[in-house]
PDB file of C-alpha atoms in Angstrom:
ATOM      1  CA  UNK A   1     -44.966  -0.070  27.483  1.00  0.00           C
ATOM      2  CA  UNK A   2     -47.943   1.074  25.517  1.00  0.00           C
ATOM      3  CA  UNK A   3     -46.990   4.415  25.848  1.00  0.00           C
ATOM      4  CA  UNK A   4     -43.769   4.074  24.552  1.00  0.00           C
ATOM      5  CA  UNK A   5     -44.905   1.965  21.376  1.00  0.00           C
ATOM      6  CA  UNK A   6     -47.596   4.708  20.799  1.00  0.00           C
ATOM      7  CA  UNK A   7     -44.758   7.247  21.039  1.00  0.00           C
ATOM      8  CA  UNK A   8     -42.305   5.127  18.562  1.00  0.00           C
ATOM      9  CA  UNK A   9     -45.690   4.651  16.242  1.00  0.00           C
ATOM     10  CA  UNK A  10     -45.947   8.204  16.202  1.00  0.00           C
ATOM     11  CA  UNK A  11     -41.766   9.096  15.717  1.00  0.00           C
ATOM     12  CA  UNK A  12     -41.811   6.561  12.715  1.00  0.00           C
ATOM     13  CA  UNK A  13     -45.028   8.232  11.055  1.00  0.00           C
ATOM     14  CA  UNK A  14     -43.100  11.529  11.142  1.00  0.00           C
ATOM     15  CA  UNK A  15     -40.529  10.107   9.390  1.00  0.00           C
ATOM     16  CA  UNK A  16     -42.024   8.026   6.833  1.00  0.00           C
ATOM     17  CA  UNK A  17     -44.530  11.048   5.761  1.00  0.00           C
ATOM     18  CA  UNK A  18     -41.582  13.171   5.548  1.00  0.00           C
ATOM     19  CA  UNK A  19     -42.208  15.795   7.960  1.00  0.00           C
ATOM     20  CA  UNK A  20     -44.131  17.517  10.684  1.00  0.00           C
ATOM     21  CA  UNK A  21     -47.693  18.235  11.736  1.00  0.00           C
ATOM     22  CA  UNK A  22     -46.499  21.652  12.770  1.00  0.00           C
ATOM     23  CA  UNK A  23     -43.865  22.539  10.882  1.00  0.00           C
ATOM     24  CA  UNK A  24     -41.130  25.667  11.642  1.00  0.00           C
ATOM     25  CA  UNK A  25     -40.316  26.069   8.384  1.00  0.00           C
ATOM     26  CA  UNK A  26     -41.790  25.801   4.547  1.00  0.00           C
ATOM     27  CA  UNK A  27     -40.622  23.627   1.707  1.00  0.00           C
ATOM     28  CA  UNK A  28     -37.941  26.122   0.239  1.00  0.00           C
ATOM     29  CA  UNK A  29     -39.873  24.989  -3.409  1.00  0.00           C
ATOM     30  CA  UNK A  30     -42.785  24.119  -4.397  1.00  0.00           C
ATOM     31  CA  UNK A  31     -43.874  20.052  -4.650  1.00  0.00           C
ATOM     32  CA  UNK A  32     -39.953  19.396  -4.508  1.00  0.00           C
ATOM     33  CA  UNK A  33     -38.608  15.697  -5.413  1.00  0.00           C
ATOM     34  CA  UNK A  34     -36.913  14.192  -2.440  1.00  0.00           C
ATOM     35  CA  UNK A  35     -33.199  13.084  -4.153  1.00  0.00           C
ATOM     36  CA  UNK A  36     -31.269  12.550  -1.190  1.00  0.00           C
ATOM     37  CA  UNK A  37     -32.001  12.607   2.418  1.00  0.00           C
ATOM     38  CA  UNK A  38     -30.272  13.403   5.563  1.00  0.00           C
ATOM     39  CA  UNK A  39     -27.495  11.125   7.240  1.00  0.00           C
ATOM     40  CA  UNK A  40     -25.660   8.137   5.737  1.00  0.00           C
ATOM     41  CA  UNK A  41     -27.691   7.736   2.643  1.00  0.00           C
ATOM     42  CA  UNK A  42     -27.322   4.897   0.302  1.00  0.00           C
ATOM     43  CA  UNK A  43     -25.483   7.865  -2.245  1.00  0.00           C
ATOM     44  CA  UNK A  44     -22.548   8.896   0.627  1.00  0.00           C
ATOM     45  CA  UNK A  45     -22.403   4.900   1.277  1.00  0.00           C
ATOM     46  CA  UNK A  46     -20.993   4.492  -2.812  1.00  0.00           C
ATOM     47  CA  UNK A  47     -19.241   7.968  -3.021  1.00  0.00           C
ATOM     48  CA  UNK A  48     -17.619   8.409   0.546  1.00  0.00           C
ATOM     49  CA  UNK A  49     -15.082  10.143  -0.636  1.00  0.00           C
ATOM     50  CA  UNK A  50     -17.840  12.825  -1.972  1.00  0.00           C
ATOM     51  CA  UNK A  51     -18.554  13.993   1.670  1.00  0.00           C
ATOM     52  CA  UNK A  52     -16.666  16.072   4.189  1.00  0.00           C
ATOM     53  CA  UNK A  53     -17.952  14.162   7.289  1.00  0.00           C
ATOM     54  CA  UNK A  54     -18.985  10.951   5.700  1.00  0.00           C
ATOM     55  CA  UNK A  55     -22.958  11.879   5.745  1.00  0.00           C
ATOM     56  CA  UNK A  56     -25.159  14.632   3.821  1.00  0.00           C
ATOM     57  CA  UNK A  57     -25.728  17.027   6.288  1.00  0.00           C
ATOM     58  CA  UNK A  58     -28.926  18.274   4.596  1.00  0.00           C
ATOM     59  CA  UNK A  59     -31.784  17.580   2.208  1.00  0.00           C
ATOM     60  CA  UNK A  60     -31.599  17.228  -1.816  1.00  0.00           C
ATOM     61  CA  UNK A  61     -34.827  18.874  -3.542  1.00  0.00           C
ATOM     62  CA  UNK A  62     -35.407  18.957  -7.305  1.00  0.00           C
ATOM     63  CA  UNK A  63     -38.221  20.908  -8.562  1.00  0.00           C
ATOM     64  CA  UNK A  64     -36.838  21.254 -12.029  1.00  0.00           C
ATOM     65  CA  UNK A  65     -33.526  23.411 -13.448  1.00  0.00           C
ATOM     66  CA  UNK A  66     -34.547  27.046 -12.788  1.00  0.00           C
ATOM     67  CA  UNK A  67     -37.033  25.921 -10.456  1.00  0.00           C
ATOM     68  CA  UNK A  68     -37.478  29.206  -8.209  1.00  0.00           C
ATOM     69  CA  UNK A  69     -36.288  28.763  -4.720  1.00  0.00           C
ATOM     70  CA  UNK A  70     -38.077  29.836  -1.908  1.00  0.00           C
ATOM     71  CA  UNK A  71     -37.154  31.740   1.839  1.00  0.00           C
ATOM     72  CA  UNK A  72     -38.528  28.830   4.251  1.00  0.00           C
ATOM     73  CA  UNK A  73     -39.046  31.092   6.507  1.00  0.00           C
ATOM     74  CA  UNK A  74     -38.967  34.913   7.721  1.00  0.00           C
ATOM     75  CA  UNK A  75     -35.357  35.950   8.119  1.00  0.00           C
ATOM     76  CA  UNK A  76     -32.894  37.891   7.466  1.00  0.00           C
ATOM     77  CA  UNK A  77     -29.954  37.114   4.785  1.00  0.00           C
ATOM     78  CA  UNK A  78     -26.389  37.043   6.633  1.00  0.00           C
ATOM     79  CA  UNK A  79     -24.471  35.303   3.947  1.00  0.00           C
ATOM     80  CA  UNK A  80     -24.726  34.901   0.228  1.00  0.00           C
ATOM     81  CA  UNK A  81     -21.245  32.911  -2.102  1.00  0.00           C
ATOM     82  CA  UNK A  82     -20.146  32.348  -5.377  1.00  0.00           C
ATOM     83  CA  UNK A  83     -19.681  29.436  -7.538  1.00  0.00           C
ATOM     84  CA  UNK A  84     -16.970  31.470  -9.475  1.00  0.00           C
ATOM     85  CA  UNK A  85     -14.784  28.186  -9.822  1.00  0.00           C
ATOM     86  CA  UNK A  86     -15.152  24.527 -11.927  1.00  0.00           C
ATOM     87  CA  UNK A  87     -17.198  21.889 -10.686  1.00  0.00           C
ATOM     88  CA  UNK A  88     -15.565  19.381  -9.067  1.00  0.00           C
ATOM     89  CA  UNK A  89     -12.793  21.885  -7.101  1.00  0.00           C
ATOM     90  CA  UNK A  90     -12.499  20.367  -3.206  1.00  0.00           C
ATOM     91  CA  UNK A  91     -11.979  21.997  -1.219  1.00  0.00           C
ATOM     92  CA  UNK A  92     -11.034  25.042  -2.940  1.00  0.00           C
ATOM     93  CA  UNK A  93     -14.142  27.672  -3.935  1.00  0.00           C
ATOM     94  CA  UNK A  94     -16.233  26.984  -1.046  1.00  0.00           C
ATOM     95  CA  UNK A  95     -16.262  23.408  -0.494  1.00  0.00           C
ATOM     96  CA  UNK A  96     -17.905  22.868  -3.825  1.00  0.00           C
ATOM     97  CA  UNK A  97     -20.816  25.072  -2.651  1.00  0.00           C
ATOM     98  CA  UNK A  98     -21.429  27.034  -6.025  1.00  0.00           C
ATOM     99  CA  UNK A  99     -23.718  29.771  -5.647  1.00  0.00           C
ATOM    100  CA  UNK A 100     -25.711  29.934  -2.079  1.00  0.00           C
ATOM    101  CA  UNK A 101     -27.045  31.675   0.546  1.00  0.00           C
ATOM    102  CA  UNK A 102     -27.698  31.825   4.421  1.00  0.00           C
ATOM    103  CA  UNK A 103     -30.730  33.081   6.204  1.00  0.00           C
ATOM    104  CA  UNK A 104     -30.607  33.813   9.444  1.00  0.00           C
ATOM    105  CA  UNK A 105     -34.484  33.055  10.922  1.00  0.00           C
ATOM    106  CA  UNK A 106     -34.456  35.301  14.418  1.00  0.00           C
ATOM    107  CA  UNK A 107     -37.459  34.164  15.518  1.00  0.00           C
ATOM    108  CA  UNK A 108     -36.744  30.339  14.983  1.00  0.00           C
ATOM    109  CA  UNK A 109     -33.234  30.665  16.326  1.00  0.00           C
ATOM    110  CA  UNK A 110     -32.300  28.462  13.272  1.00  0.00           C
ATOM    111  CA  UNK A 111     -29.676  29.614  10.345  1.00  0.00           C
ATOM    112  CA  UNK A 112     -30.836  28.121   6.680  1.00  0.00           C
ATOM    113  CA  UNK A 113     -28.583  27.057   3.930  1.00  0.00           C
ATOM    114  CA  UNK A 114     -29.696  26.950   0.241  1.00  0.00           C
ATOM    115  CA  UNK A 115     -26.777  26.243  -2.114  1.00  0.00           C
ATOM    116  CA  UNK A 116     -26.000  25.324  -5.902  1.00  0.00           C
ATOM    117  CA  UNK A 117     -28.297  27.974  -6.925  1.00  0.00           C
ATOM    118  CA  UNK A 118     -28.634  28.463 -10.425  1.00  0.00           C
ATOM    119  CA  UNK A 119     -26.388  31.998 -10.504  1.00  0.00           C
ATOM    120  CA  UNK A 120     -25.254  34.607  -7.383  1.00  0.00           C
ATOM    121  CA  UNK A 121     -28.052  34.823  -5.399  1.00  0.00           C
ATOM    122  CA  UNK A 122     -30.841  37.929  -6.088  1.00  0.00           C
ATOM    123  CA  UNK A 123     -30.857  39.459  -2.784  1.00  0.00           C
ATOM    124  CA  UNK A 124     -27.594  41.311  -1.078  1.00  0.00           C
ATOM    125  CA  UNK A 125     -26.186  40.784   2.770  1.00  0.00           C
ATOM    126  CA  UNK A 126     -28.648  42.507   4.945  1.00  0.00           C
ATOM    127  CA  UNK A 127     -31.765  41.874   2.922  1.00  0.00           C
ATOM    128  CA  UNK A 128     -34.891  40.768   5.023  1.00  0.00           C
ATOM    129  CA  UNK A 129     -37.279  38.383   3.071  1.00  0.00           C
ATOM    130  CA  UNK A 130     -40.842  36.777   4.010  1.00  0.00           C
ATOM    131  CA  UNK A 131     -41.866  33.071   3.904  1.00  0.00           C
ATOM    132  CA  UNK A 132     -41.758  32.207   0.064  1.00  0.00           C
ATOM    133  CA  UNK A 133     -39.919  34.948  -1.094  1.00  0.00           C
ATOM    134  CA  UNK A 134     -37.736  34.048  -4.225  1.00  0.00           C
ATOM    135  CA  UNK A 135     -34.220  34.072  -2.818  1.00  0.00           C
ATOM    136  CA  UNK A 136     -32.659  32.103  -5.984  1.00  0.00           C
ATOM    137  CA  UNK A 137     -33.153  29.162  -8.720  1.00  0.00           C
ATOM    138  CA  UNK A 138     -32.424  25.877  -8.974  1.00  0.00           C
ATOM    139  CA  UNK A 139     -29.248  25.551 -10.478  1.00  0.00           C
ATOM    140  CA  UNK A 140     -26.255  22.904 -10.579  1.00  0.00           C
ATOM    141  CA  UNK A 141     -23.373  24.825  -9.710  1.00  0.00           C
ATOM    142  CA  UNK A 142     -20.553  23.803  -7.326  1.00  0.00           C
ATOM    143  CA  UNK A 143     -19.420  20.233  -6.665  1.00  0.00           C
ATOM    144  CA  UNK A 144     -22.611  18.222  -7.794  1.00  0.00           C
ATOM    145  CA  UNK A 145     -23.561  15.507 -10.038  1.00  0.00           C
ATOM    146  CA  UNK A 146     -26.753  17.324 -11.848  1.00  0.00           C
ATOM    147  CA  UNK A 147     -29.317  19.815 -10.837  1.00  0.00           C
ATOM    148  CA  UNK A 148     -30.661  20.095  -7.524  1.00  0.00           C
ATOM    149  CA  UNK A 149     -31.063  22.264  -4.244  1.00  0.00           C
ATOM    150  CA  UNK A 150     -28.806  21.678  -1.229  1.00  0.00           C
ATOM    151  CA  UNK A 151     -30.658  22.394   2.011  1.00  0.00           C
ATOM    152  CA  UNK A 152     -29.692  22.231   5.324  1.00  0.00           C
ATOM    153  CA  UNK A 153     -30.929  23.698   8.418  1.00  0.00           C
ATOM    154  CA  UNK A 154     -28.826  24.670  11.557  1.00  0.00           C
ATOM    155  CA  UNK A 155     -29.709  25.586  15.084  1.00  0.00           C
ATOM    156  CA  UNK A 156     -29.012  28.843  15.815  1.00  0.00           C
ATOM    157  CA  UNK A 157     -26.686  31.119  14.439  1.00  0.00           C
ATOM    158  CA  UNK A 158     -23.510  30.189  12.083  1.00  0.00           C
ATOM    159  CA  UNK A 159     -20.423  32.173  12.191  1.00  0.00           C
ATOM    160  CA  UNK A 160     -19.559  33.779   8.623  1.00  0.00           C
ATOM    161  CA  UNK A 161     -16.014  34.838   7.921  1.00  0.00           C
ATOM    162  CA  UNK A 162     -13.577  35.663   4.188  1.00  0.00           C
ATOM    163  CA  UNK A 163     -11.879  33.317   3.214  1.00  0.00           C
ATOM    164  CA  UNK A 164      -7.963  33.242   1.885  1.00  0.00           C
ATOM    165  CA  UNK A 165      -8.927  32.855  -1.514  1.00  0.00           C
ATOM    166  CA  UNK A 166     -11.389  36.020  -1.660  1.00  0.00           C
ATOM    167  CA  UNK A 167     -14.202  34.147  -0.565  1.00  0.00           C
ATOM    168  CA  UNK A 168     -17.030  34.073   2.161  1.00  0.00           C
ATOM    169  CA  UNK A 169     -17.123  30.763   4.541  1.00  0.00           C
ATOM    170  CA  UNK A 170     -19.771  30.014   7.491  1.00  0.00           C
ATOM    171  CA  UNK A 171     -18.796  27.295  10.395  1.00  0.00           C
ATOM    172  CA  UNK A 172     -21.413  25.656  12.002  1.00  0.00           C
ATOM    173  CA  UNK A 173     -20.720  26.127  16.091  1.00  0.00           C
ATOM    174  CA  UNK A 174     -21.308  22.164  16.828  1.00  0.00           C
ATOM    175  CA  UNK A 175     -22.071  18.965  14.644  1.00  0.00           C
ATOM    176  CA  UNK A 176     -25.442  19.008  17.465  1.00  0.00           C
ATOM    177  CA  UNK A 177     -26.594  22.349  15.678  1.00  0.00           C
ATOM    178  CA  UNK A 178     -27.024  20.540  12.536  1.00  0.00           C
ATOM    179  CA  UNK A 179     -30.851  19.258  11.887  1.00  0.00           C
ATOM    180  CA  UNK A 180     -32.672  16.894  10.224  1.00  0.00           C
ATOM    181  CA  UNK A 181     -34.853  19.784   7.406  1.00  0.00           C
ATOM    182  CA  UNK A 182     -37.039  16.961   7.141  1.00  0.00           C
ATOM    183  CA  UNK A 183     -38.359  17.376  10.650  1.00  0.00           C
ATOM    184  CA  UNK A 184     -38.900  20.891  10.580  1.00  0.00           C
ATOM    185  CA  UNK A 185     -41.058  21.044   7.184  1.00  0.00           C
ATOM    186  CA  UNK A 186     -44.419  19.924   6.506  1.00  0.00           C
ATOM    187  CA  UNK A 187     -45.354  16.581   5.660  1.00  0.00           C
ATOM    188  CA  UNK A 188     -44.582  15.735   2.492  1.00  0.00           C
ATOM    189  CA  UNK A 189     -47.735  13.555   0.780  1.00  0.00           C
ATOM    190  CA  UNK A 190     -45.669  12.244  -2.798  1.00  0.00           C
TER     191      UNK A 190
END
């Protein structure tokens, strides 16, 4: 019994502070504003209809509008879209992605997603970058209220394919694959 309180004590710590004591991956900006977290937030609860699968799938940062956006991790870039449509288009133009990227982390055998970057993404397909390399900027294109970074993490690799319309599309091999970012990143001490 004690064991398994200490164990809960120490699950709810990690979650309160934000983070992990040993973290995979780095805060993809620097001293970020937590908007939205992961899961059924109180934001999906008043805008289902906002949400493909009825949860945010990901993490909302705000460091600012141009706020330079940082590889969270070594990797390699697999994947990199367009917001080259209105806001506001479901589910044409990439979901409502805007501008993003993927970066495949090798290593870490996790894929991560960075979208409604501020204009196309600075690096091609192919590029490798380095923990807190500039990969973009905080923007607020795609299907989004105001300003902020989209960032989700996914276990393993993600399948990346054209689209119909001209465009470029990932699927995620499993609901499972997608994580928490929140307990892969440092603790977070606002």
């Amino acid at each position: 019994v004690h064991m398994n309180l200490f164990i809960t004590t120490l699950l709810l710590s990690v979650i309160v502070d934000h983070g992990v004591s040993t973290p995979l991956l780095q805060w993809p900006m620097i001293n970020p504003k937590i908007v939205q977290g992961f899961g059924v937030t109180e934001f999906v609860k008043a805008h289902p209809d906002f949400y493909r699968y009825g949860e945010h799938l990901a993490v909302d940062l705000d460091g600012g509008f141009g706020t330079p956006i940082l590889s969270a991790a070594d990797g390699l870039i697999i994947a990199v879209g367009n917001g080259r449509c209105p806001n506001y288009s479901y589910p044409a133009c990439n979901f409502g992605y805007g501008n993003w990227l993927l970066i495949w982390h090798e290593s870490l055998n996790l894929t991560t997603l960075y979208q409604h970057l501020f204009q196309e993404p600075i690096h091609e397909i192919g590029a490798v970058v380095k923990t807190g390399d500039v990969v973009g900027f905080q923007g607020a294109s795609g299907k989004v209220i105001g300003s902020h970074l989209h960032f989700a993490v996914f276990e393993g690799p993600v399948r990346v394919y054209n689209t119909r319309d001209g465009n470029i599309d990932f699927q995620i091999l499993g609901r499972e694959k997608i994580k928490n970012p929140l307990m892969l990143l440092p603790r977070k001490n606002d």
